[in-house]
Tab-separated table of C-alpha atoms in Angstrom:
chain	number	residue	atom	x	y	z
A	1	MET	CA	37.826	-12.948	-14.224
A	2	ILE	CA	36.998	-9.842	-12.171
A	3	PRO	CA	37.322	-9.511	-8.700
A	4	ARG	CA	34.634	-9.793	-6.110
A	5	ASP	CA	35.386	-6.090	-5.182
A	6	ASP	CA	35.984	-3.999	-8.154
A	7	ASP	CA	32.330	-2.546	-9.777
A	8	ALA	CA	34.552	-0.644	-12.509
A	9	ALA	CA	34.398	-4.008	-13.714
A	10	LEU	CA	31.299	-5.045	-13.077
A	11	MET	CA	29.525	-2.440	-14.002
A	12	GLU	CA	31.772	-2.651	-17.417
A	13	ALA	CA	31.064	-5.370	-17.922
A	14	ILE	CA	26.788	-5.177	-17.315
A	15	ALA	CA	27.131	-1.976	-20.188
A	16	SER	CA	27.903	-5.349	-22.507
A	17	GLY	CA	25.211	-7.514	-21.257
A	18	ASP	CA	27.319	-10.279	-19.023
A	19	VAL	CA	23.964	-11.183	-16.534
A	20	ASP	CA	26.422	-12.733	-14.000
A	21	CYS	CA	28.026	-9.844	-13.473
A	22	PHE	CA	25.005	-8.032	-12.695
A	23	GLU	CA	23.808	-10.876	-10.429
A	24	ARG	CA	27.201	-10.037	-8.448
A	25	LEU	CA	26.339	-6.414	-8.602
A	26	TYR	CA	22.987	-7.146	-6.894
A	27	ASP	CA	24.668	-9.831	-4.157
A	28	ARG	CA	26.962	-7.149	-3.322
A	29	HIS	CA	24.933	-3.752	-2.804
A	30	ALA	CA	21.010	-4.963	-3.059
A	31	ALA	CA	21.221	-5.135	1.222
A	32	VAL	CA	22.681	-1.475	1.114
A	33	VAL	CA	19.853	-0.225	-1.647
A	34	PHE	CA	17.144	-2.236	0.881
A	35	ALA	CA	18.249	-0.912	3.828
A	36	THR	CA	18.515	2.672	1.836
A	37	CYS	CA	14.424	2.234	0.179
A	38	LEU	CA	13.340	1.554	3.267
A	39	ARG	CA	15.273	3.730	5.362
A	40	ILE	CA	12.768	6.844	3.419
A	41	LEU	CA	10.002	4.654	2.710
A	42	ARG	CA	9.124	2.901	6.110
A	43	ASP	CA	7.711	0.916	4.322
A	44	ARG	CA	9.310	-2.858	3.762
A	45	ALA	CA	6.923	-3.617	0.864
A	46	GLU	CA	7.775	-0.592	-0.912
A	47	ALA	CA	10.989	-0.507	-0.150
A	48	GLU	CA	11.212	-4.580	-1.748
A	49	GLU	CA	9.274	-2.983	-5.029
A	50	VAL	CA	12.019	0.550	-5.640
A	51	LEU	CA	15.100	-1.867	-4.194
A	52	GLU	CA	13.430	-4.151	-7.473
A	53	GLU	CA	12.821	-1.016	-9.366
A	54	VAL	CA	16.558	0.119	-9.479
A	55	PHE	CA	18.256	-2.683	-10.177
A	56	TRP	CA	15.583	-3.487	-13.316
A	57	GLU	CA	16.571	-0.115	-13.987
A	58	LEU	CA	20.164	-0.567	-13.929
A	59	TRP	CA	20.234	-3.285	-16.175
A	60	ALA	CA	17.316	-2.215	-18.722
A	61	ARG	CA	19.274	1.633	-19.097
A	62	ARG	CA	23.078	-0.004	-18.397
A	63	ASP	CA	24.512	1.767	-21.368
A	64	ARG	CA	23.714	5.622	-19.650
A	65	TYR	CA	26.766	4.696	-16.780
A	66	ASP	CA	28.995	6.955	-17.076
A	67	ARG	CA	32.262	6.114	-15.098
A	68	THR	CA	33.989	9.519	-14.915
A	69	ARG	CA	30.651	11.213	-13.652
A	70	SER	CA	30.566	8.468	-10.224
A	71	ALA	CA	31.990	5.807	-8.947
A	72	PRO	CA	29.277	2.817	-9.342
A	73	PHE	CA	28.184	2.198	-5.312
A	74	SER	CA	27.384	6.392	-5.604
A	75	TYR	CA	25.575	6.134	-9.087
A	76	LEU	CA	23.492	3.024	-7.372
A	77	MET	CA	22.826	4.736	-4.140
A	78	THR	CA	21.994	7.899	-6.065
A	79	LEU	CA	19.281	5.754	-8.113
A	80	ALA	CA	18.197	4.116	-5.693
A	81	ARG	CA	17.293	7.329	-3.624
A	82	SER	CA	16.191	8.936	-6.715
A	83	ARG	CA	13.573	6.484	-6.745
A	84	ALA	CA	12.346	6.168	-3.060
A	85	LEU	CA	11.532	9.690	-2.716
A	86	ASP	CA	10.181	9.868	-6.659
A	87	ARG	CA	7.434	6.772	-4.710
A	88	LEU	CA	6.700	8.498	-1.597
A	89	ARG	CA	5.943	11.492	-3.467
A	90	PHE	CA	4.057	9.677	-5.156
A	91	ARG	CA	2.389	8.326	-1.861
A	92	LYS	CA	2.233	11.780	-0.238
A	93	ARG	CA	-0.455	12.537	-3.333
A	94	ARG	CA	-1.932	9.358	-3.803
A	95	GLU	CA	-2.985	9.943	-0.493
A	96	GLY	CA	-4.031	13.128	-0.768
A	97	VAL	CA	-6.686	11.559	-3.150
A	98	TRP	CA	-7.686	9.248	-1.339
A	99	LEU	CA	-8.645	10.634	1.633
A	100	GLU	CA	-10.696	13.451	-0.821
A	101	LEU	CA	-12.176	10.370	-2.825
A	102	HIS	CA	-13.277	9.313	0.661
A	103	GLU	CA	-14.887	11.990	2.061
A	104	VAL	CA	-16.697	12.406	-1.061
A	105	ASP	CA	-17.720	8.773	-0.879
A	106	GLY	CA	-19.148	9.408	2.814
A	107	SER	CA	-20.285	11.872	2.550
A	108	ALA	CA	-22.255	10.615	-0.950
A	109	LEU	CA	-23.146	7.691	1.853
A	110	ALA	CA	-24.784	9.106	4.018
A	111	ALA	CA	-27.111	11.562	0.839
A	112	ALA	CA	-28.281	8.636	-0.287
A	113	GLY	CA	-29.195	5.893	2.882
A	114	GLY	CA	-30.678	10.098	4.224
A	115	ALA	CA	-28.825	10.294	7.085
A	116	GLY	CA	-26.763	14.035	6.508
A	117	ALA	CA	-27.907	16.223	9.089
A	118	ASN	CA	-27.725	19.100	5.782
A	119	PRO	CA	-29.917	18.670	2.943
A	120	PHE	CA	-27.325	21.107	0.490
A	121	GLU	CA	-24.095	19.418	1.483
A	122	ASP	CA	-25.957	15.890	1.057
A	123	ALA	CA	-26.430	17.066	-2.352
A	124	ALA	CA	-23.193	18.554	-2.767
A	125	ALA	CA	-21.663	15.268	-1.752
A	126	VAL	CA	-23.254	13.425	-4.629
A	127	GLN	CA	-22.537	16.127	-6.918
A	128	ARG	CA	-18.957	15.836	-5.971
A	129	ARG	CA	-18.644	11.910	-6.717
A	130	ILE	CA	-20.979	11.967	-9.942
A	131	ALA	CA	-18.004	13.915	-11.210
A	132	ILE	CA	-15.831	11.678	-10.051
A	133	ASP	CA	-17.300	9.097	-11.361
A	134	ARG	CA	-17.556	11.410	-15.425
A	135	ALA	CA	-13.868	12.315	-14.345
A	136	LEU	CA	-12.744	8.624	-14.118
A	137	GLU	CA	-14.981	7.773	-16.737
A	138	GLU	CA	-13.588	10.594	-18.993
A	139	LEU	CA	-9.861	9.194	-18.836
A	140	PRO	CA	-8.195	7.506	-21.257
A	141	GLY	CA	-9.064	3.755	-20.574
A	142	PRO	CA	-4.951	2.898	-19.401
A	143	HIS	CA	-5.281	5.800	-17.078
A	144	ARG	CA	-8.644	4.340	-16.120
A	145	ARG	CA	-7.560	1.252	-15.004
A	146	ALA	CA	-4.110	1.891	-13.692
A	147	VAL	CA	-5.823	4.295	-11.635
A	148	GLU	CA	-8.563	1.816	-10.722
A	149	MET	CA	-6.708	-1.378	-10.726
A	150	ASN	CA	-4.286	0.608	-7.379
A	151	PHE	CA	-6.463	2.679	-5.240
A	152	PHE	CA	-9.540	0.148	-5.372
A	153	GLU	CA	-7.887	-2.727	-6.089
A	154	GLY	CA	-5.086	-2.011	-3.999
A	155	LEU	CA	-2.048	-3.638	-6.413
A	156	SER	CA	1.514	-2.360	-6.665
A	157	HIS	CA	2.841	-0.318	-9.952
A	158	ARG	CA	4.516	-3.589	-10.640
A	159	GLU	CA	1.797	-5.852	-10.129
A	160	ILE	CA	-0.297	-3.467	-12.323
A	161	ALA	CA	2.298	-3.489	-15.054
A	162	GLU	CA	2.498	-7.336	-14.780
A	163	ARG	CA	-1.270	-8.142	-15.157
A	164	LEU	CA	-1.587	-6.017	-18.424
A	165	GLY	CA	1.883	-6.476	-19.800
A	166	ASP	CA	2.690	-2.731	-20.099
A	167	PRO	CA	5.554	-1.673	-18.710
A	168	LEU	CA	6.073	-0.393	-15.566
A	169	GLY	CA	6.850	3.009	-16.564
A	170	THR	CA	4.014	3.094	-18.282
A	171	VAL	CA	2.065	2.259	-15.693
A	172	LYS	CA	3.303	5.427	-13.289
A	173	THR	CA	2.560	7.590	-15.922
A	174	HIS	CA	-0.893	7.042	-16.741
A	175	ILE	CA	-1.801	6.470	-12.240
A	176	ARG	CA	0.026	10.000	-12.436
A	177	GLN	CA	-1.660	11.563	-14.766
A	178	GLY	CA	-5.139	10.306	-14.139
A	179	LEU	CA	-4.598	11.394	-10.466
A	180	LEU	CA	-3.638	14.905	-12.174
A	181	ALA	CA	-6.481	14.786	-13.848
A	182	LEU	CA	-9.001	13.636	-10.699
A	183	ARG	CA	-6.910	16.331	-8.710
A	184	LYS	CA	-8.527	18.815	-11.236
A	185	VAL	CA	-12.084	17.757	-10.487
A	186	LEU	CA	-11.577	17.466	-6.881
A	187	ARG	CA	-9.878	21.212	-6.674
A	188	PHE	CA	-13.526	22.064	-8.858
A	189	ALA	CA	-15.759	20.474	-6.980
A	190	ARG	CA	-14.562	21.755	-4.123
A	191	ARG	CA	-14.189	25.439	-4.907
A	192	ALA	CA	-17.738	25.101	-6.389
A	193	ARG	CA	-18.472	23.501	-3.171
A	194	SER	CA	-16.892	27.386	-1.133
A	195	GLY	CA	-18.328	29.396	-3.425
């Protein structure tokens, strides 16, 4: 029987596929991992998602833990901090692209309704919107679906993974690559507008 406070023994048992020990480690440290994620993200729903991701990764990659490099608690907290910061960086990138898309959408809608004060700017906004639509169409299907589900339907990465039946890491890759492609289009459109 493993003592309740012996994280090293729990990790050893987890590496062998012991689900009970994994649950014990979760029960023991989930609150601290969640608090760390919440402190970094300042968003309860996202902190809960990252908490789930951290423990999912711990289980899925249980053979990667090296007790000579860190204590189990340190390893867990490093993983939590890293995943929370990854989410924060992604959120900032996504918000930047989202604001740019909203700006273009707003300009395009004004242009379509003839409400714009400057016909040249209205035409440029419509052209940017067309370029964005084309960029979305040119994305590989999985990238486009993941980006649209994340931005336009407001689904979390995990919800997208569940809906598509794809691994979480694959969904994150699709979204990241899709955003990079859209960002290139937006920068090009911005340069064309200012040039």
